[in-house]
Short mmCIF file of C-alpha atoms in Angstrom, two decimals:
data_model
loop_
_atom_site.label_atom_id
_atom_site.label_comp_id
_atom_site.label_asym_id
_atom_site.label_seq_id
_atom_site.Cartn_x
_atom_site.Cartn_y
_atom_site.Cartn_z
CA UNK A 1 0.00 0.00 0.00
CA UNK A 2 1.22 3.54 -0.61
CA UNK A 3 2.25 5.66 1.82
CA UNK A 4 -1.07 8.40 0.57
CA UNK A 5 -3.25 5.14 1.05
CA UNK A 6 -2.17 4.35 4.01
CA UNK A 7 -2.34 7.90 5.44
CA UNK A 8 -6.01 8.22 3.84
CA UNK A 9 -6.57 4.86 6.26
CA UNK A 10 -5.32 6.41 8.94
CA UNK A 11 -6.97 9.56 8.89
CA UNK A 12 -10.41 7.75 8.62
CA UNK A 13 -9.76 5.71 11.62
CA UNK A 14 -8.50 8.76 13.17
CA UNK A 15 -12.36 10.23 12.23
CA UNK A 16 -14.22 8.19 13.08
CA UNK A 17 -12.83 7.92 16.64
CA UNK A 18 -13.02 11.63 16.96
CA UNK A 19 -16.80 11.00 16.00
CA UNK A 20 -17.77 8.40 18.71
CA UNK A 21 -15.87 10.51 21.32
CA UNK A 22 -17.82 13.65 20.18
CA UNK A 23 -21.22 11.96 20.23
CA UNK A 24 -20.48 11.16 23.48
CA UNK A 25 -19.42 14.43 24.34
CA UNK A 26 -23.24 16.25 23.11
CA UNK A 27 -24.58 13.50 24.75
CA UNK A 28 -22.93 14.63 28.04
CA UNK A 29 -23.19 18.10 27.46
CA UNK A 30 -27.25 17.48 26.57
CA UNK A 31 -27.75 15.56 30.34
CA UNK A 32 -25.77 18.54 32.28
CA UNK A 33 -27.63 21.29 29.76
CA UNK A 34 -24.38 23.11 29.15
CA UNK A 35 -24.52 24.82 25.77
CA UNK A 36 -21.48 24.49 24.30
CA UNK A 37 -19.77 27.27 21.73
CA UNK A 38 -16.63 26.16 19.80
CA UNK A 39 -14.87 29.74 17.86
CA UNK A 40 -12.87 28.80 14.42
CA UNK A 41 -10.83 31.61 13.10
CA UNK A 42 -7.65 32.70 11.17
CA UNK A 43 -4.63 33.63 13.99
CA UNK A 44 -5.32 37.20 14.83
CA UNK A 45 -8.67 37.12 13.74
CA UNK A 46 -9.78 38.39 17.32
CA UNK A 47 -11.25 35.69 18.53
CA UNK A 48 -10.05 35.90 22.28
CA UNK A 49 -10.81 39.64 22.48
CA UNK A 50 -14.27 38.44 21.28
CA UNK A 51 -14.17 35.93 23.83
CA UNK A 52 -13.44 38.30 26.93
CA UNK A 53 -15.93 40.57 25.84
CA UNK A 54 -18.57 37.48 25.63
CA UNK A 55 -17.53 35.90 28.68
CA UNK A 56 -17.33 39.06 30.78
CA UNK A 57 -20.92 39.85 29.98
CA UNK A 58 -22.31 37.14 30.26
CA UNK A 59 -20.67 35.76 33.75
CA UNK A 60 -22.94 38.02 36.09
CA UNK A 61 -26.22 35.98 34.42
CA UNK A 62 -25.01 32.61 34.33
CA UNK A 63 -21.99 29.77 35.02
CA UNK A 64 -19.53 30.61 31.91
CA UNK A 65 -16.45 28.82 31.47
CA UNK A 66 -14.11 28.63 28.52
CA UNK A 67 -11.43 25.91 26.96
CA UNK A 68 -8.53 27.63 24.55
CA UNK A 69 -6.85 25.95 22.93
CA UNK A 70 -2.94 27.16 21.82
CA UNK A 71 0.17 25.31 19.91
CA UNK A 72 2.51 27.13 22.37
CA UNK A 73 1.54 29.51 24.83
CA UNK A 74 -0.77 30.49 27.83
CA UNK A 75 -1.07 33.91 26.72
CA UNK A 76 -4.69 33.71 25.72
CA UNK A 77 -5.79 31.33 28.87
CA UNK A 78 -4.07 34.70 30.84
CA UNK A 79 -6.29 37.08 28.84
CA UNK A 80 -9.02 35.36 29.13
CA UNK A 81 -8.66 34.88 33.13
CA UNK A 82 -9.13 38.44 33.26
CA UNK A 83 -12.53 37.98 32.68
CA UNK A 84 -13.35 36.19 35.86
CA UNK A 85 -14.43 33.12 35.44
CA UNK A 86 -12.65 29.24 35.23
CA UNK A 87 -10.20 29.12 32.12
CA UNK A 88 -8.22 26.60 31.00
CA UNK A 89 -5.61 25.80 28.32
CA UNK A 90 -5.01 22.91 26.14
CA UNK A 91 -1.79 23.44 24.72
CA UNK A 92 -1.57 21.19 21.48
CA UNK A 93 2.22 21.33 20.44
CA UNK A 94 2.52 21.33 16.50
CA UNK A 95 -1.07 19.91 16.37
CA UNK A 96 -3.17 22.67 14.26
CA UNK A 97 -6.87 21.83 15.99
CA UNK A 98 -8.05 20.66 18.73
CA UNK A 99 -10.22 17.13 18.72
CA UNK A 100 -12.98 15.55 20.81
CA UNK A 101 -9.96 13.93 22.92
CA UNK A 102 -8.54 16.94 24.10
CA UNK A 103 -11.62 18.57 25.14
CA UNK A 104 -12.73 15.71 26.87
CA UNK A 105 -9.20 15.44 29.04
CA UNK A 106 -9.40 18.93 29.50
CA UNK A 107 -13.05 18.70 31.10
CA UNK A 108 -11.48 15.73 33.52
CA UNK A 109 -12.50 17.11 37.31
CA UNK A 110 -12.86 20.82 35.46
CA UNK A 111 -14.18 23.34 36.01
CA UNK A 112 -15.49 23.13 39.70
CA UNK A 113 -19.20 24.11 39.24
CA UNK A 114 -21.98 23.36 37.10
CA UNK A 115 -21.96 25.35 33.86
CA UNK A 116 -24.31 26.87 31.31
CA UNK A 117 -22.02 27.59 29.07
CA UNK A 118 -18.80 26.45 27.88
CA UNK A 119 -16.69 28.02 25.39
CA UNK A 120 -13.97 26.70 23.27
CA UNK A 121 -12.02 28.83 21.46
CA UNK A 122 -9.88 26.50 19.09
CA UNK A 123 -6.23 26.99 17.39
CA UNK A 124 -6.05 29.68 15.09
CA UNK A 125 -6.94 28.16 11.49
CA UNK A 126 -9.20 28.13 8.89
CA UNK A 127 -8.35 25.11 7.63
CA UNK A 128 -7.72 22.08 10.16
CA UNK A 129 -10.57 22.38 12.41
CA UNK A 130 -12.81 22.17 10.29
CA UNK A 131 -13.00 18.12 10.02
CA UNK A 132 -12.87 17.66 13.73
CA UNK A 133 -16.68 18.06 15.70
CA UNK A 134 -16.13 18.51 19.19
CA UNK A 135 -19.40 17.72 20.38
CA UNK A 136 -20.31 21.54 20.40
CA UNK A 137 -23.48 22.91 20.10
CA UNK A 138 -23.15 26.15 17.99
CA UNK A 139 -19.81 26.74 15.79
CA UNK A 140 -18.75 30.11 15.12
CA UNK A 141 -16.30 31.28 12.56
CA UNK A 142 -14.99 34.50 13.01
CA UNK A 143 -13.13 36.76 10.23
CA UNK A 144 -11.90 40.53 10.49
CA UNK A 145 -12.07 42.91 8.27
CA UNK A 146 -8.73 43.51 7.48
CA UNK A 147 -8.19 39.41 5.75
CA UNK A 148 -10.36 40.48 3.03
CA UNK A 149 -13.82 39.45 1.51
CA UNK A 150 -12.91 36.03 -0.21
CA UNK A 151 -12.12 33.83 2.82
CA UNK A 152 -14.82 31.90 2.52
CA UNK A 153 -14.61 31.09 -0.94
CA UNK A 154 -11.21 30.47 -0.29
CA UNK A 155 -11.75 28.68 3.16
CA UNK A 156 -15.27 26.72 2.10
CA UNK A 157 -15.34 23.79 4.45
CA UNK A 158 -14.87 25.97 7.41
CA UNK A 159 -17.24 28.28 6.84
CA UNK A 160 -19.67 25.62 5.37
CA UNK A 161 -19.39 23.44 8.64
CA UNK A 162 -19.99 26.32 10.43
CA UNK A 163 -23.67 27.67 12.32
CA UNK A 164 -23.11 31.30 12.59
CA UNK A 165 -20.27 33.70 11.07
CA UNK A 166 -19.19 37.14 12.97
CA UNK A 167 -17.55 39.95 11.27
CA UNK A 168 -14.78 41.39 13.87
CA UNK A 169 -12.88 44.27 13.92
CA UNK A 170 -15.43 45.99 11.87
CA UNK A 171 -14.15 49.29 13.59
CA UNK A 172 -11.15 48.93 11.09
CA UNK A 173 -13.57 48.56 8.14
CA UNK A 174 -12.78 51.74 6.05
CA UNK A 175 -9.13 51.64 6.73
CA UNK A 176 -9.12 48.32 5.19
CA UNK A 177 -11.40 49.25 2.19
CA UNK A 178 -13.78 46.34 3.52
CA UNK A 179 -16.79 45.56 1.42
CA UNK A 180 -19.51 43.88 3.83
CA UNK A 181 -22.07 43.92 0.98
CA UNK A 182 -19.26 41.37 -0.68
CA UNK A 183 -17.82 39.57 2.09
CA UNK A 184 -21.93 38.67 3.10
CA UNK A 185 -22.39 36.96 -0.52
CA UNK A 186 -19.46 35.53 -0.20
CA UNK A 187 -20.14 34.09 3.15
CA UNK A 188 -23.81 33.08 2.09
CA UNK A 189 -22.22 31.32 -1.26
CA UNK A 190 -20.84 28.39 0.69
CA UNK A 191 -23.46 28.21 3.29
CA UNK A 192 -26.74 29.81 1.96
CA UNK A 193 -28.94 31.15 4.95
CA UNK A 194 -26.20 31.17 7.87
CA UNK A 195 -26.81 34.11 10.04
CA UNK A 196 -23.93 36.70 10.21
CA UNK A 197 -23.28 38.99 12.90
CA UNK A 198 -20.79 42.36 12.61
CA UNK A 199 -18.89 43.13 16.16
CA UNK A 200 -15.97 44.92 17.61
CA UNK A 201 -14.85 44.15 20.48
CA UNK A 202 -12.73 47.26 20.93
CA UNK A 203 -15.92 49.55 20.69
CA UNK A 204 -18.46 46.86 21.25
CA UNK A 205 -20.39 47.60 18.63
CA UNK A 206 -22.76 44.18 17.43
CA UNK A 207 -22.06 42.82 20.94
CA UNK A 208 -25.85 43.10 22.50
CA UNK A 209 -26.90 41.57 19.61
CA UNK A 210 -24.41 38.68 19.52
CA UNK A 211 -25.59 38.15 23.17
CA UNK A 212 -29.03 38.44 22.26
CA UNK A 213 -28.59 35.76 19.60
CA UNK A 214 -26.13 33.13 21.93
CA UNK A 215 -29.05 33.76 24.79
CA UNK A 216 -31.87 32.68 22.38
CA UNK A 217 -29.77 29.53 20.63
CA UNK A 218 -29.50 28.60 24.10
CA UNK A 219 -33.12 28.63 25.34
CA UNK A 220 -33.75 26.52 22.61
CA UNK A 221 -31.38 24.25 23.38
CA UNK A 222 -32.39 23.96 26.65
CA UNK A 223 -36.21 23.56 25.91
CA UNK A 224 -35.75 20.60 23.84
CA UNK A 225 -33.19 18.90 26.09
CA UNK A 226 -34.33 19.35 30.00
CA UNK B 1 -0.76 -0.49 17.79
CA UNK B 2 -3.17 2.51 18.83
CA UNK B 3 -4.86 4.95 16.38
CA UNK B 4 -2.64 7.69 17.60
CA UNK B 5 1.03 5.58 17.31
CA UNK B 6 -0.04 4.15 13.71
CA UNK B 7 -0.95 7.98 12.82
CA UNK B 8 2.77 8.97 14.33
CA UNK B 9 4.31 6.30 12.16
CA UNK B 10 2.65 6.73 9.17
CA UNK B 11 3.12 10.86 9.50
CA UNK B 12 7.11 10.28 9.69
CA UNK B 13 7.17 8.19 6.76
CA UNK B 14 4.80 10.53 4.61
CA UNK B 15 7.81 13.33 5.92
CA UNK B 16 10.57 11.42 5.40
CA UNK B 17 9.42 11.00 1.73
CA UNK B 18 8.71 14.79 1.35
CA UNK B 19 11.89 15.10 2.22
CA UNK B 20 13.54 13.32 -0.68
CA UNK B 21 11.56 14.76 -2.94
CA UNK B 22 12.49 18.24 -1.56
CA UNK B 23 15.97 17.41 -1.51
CA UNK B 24 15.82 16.82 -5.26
CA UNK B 25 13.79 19.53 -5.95
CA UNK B 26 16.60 21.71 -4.44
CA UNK B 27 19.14 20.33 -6.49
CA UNK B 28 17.40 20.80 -9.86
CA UNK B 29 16.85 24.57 -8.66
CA UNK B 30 20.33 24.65 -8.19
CA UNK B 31 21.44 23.39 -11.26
CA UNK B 32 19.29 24.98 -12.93
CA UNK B 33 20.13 28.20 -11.71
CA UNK B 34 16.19 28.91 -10.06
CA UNK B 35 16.28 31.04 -6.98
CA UNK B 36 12.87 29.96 -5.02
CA UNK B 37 11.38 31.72 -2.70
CA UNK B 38 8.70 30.20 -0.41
CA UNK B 39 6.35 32.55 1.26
CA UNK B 40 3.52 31.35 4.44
CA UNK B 41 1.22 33.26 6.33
CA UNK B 42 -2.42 33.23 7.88
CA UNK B 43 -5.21 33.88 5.80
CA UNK B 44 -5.97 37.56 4.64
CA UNK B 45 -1.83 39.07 5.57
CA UNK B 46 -1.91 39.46 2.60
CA UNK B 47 0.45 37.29 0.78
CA UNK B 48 -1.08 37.86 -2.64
CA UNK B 49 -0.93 41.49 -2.79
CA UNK B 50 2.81 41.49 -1.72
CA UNK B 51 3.72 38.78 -3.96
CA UNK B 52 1.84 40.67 -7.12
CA UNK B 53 3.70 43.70 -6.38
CA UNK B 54 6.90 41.59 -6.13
CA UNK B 55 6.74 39.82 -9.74
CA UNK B 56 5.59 43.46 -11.08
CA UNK B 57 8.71 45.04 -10.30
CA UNK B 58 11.14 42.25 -10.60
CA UNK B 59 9.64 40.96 -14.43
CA UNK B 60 11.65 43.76 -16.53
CA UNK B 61 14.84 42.29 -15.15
CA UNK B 62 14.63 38.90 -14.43
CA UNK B 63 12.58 36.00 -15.63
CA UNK B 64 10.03 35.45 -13.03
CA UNK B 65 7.07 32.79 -12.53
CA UNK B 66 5.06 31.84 -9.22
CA UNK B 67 3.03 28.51 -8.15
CA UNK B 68 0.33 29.16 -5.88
CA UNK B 69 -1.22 27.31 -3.37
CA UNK B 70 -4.85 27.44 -2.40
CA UNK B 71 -8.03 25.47 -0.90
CA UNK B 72 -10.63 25.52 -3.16
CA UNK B 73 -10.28 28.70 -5.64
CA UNK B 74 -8.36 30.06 -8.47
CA UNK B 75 -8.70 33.63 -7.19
CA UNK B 76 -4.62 33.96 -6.54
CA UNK B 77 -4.09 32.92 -9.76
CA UNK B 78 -6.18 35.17 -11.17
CA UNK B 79 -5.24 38.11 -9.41
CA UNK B 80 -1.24 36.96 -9.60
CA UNK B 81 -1.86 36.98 -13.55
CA UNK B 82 -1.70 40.80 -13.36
CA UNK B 83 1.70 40.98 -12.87
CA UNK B 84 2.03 39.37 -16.57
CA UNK B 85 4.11 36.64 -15.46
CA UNK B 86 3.60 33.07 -15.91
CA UNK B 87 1.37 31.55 -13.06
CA UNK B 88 0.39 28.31 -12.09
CA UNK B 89 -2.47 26.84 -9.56
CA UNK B 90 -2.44 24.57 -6.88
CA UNK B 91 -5.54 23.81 -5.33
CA UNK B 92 -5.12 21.26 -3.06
CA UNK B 93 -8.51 20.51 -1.79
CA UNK B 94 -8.70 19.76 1.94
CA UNK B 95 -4.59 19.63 2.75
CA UNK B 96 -3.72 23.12 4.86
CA UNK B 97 -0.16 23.05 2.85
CA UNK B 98 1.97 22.63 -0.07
CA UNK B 99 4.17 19.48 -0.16
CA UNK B 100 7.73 18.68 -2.21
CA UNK B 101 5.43 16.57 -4.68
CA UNK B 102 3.04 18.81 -5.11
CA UNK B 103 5.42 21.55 -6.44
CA UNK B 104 7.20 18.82 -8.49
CA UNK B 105 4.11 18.18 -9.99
CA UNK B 106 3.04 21.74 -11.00
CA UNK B 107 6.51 21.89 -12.38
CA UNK B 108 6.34 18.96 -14.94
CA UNK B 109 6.51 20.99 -18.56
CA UNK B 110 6.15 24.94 -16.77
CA UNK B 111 7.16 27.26 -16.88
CA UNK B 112 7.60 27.74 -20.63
CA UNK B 113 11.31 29.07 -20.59
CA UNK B 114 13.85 29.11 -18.16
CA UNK B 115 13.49 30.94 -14.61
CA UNK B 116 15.86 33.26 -12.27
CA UNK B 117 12.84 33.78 -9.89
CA UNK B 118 10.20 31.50 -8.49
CA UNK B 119 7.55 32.84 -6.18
CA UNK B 120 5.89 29.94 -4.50
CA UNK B 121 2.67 31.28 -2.44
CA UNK B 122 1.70 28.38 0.46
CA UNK B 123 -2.05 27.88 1.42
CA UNK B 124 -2.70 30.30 3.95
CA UNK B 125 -1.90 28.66 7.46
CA UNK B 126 0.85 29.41 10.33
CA UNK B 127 0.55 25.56 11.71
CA UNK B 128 0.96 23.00 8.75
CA UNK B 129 2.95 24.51 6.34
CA UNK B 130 6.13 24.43 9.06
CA UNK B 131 6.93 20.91 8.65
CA UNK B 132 7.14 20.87 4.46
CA UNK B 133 10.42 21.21 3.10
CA UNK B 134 9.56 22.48 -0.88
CA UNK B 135 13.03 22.77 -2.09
CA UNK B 136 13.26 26.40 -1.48
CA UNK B 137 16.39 28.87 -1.13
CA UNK B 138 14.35 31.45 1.01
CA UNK B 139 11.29 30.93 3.31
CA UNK B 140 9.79 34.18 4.15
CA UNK B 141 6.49 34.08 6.47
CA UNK B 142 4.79 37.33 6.88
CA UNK B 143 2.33 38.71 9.56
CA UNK B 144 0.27 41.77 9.19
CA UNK B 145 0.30 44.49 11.90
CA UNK B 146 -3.67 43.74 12.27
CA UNK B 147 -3.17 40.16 13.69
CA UNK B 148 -1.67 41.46 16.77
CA UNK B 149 1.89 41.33 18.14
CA UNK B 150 2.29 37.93 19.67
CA UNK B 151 1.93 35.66 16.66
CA UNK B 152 5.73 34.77 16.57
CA UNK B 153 5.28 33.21 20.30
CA UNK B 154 2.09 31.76 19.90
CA UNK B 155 2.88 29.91 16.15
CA UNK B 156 6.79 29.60 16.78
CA UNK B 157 7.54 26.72 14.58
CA UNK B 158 6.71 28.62 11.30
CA UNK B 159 8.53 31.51 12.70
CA UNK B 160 11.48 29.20 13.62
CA UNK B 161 11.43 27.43 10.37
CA UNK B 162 11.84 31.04 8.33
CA UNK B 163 14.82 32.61 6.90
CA UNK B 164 12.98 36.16 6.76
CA UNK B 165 10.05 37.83 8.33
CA UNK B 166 8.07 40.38 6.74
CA UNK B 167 5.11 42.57 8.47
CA UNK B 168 2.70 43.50 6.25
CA UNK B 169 -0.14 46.28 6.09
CA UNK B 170 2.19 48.70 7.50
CA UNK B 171 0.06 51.46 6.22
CA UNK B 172 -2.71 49.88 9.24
CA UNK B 173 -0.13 49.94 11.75
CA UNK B 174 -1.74 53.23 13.63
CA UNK B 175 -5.32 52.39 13.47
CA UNK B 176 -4.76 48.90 14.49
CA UNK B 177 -2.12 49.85 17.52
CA UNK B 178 0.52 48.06 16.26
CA UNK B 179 3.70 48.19 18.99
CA UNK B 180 6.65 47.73 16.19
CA UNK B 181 8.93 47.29 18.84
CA UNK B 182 6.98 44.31 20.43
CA UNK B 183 6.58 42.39 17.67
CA UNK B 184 10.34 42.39 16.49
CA UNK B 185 10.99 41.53 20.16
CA UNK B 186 8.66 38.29 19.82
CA UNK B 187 9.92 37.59 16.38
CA UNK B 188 13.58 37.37 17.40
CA UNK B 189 12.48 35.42 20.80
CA UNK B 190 11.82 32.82 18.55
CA UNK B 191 14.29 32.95 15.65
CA UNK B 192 17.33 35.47 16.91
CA UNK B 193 18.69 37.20 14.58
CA UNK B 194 15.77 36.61 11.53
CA UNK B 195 16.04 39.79 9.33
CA UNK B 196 12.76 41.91 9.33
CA UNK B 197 11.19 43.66 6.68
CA UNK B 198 8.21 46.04 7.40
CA UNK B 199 6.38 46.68 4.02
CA UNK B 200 2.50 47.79 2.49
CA UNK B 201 1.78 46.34 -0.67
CA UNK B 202 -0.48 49.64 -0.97
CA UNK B 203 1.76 52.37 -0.29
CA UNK B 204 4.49 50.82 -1.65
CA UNK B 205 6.49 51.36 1.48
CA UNK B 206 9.29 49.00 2.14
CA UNK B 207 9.00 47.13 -1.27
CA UNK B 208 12.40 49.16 -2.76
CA UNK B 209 14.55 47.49 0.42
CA UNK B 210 12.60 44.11 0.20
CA UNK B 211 13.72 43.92 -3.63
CA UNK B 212 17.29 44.86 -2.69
CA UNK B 213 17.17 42.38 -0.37
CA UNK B 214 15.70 39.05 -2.28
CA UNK B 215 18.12 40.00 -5.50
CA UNK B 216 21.09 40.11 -2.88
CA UNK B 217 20.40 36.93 -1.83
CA UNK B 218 19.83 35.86 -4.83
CA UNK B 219 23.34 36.68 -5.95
CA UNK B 220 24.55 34.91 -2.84
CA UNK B 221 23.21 31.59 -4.25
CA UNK B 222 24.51 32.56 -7.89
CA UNK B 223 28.03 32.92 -6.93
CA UNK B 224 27.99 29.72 -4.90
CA UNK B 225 25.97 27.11 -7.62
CA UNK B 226 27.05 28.62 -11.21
#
């Protein structure tokens, strides 16, 4: 057998145990009614400053907790500490996702309360992730302004395995020349009818109604599964 | 054996084989007389823009061509063709990087006529690409000053694997708060003594010493191969 044969082999095993472990996972995550938010983006995309933001208004309401995961350093499990509530780190080494494996290690005797939300903010890429469910209940990919309207034609399966897309940084949007009206079609050409959401988390602009939105996801979640 | 140990195994044979190829590769380009540049980055740093205005002002002195890598779309190509230089596609699908047989591949019958220059643009990604050996003389990996100073820490391997950084967008650096300083700090942290370039494909700023810099290198390699 070739070595590409082989790897293809391996890769599906490697699948399809991902799969079982992330079925578990929902099913877990279903019994304890945590709804669980996974965050896909490009590195610098502004996905932690997005995830302070989120986590620091939501923690007066409710039990919020968050898993990041990093190749390298704690730097974003530090940020994201200043928000107040239980953070941990997965570091993954040269790995360029996270899977069902890590996440379910990572929740091993953590955090110390009973949650209603979790959020995972993966490694910074558009492309890896993409393949890897980690039992989550709402995926969010996040792009800035400044990478330019084609990503998601560029970047399809991410985007297309997606639930909801935010637009960050969108205070930088004239500087960069961004076209919204562009980057929207582009979004909605590889997954027709996803909703998109614009936000900043330096001025906060689009964050009520990114709240708004995670708040009502979740009260759905939560009326079909308690 | 376990899923993850096969995975291991078969992963160090499908690199030891890239790196035969690559090896080969890196003689013809020497023989040949081909100085290759390699270039990585996240999505939207904006790779294509540089690399346009690159071939632009290098293709009334030199014979220049560029491969470029890409998911799913031909939109690199397309907007690469400006420059009037030869340019070849490489989509490859679902794999987050260029390999050694990929480029040997593209290069079977193209360019039409003998090189000095070739541009090869990697799939946008700051994980997977780091472990590819393509055969190149130069591996540049640029970051824009809108994903945030602390890239070079958090993605190290790509940063350790590269003979020259380059931060792009200068022309952002203000509105985005870009600390200069910081950034060289964390790039050097992780490859001392990397040269850095700071250019915007937009302004043009920077582009004059980047040129002076590639064709000196390229000389370097002349005087020791021909």
């Amino acid at each position: 057998m070739s070595v590409t044969s082989r790897l293809v082999e391996v890769r599906q095993n490697v699948m399809k145990h991902n799969d079982v472990l992330a079925r578990a996972l929902r099913r877990r995550f279903q019994a304890e009614a945590i709804y669980v938010v996974s965050i896909v983006s490009s590195p610098g995309s502004g996905k932690t400053a997005f995830l302070e933001r989120t986590l620091t208004m939501l923690r007066d309401r409710y039990r919020v907790a968050a898993l990041v995961g990093d190749l390298a350093t704690e730097n974003d499990a530090a940020r994201l500490a200043r928000s107040q509530v239980p953070v941990k780190q997965i570091t993954t080494g040269t790995i360029c996702h996270l899977d069902a494996q890590m996440v379910e290690s990572a929740l091993a005797g953590w955090p110390p309360s009973k949650l209603d939300y979790l959020f995972v903010e993966n490694v910074g890429n558009l492309v890896c992730p993409s393949s890897y469910d980690l039992g989550e209940n709402l995926r969010l990919v996040l792009m800035s302004v400044t990478e330019g309207e084609d990503k998601p034609l560029k970047y399809p399966t991410i985007f297309n395995t997606a639930d909801v897309a935010i637009i960050s940084k969108i205070d930088l949007a004239a500087a960069a020349e961004f076209d919204l009206d562009l980057a929207c079609a582009n979004i909605q050409a590889v997954r027709p009818g996803i909703p998109i959401l614009r936000v900043s988390a330096k001025t906060g602009v689009g964050l009520d109604e990114w709240l708004s939105f995670v708040q009502a996801r979740r009260e759905q979640f939560c009326a079909v599964t308690v």
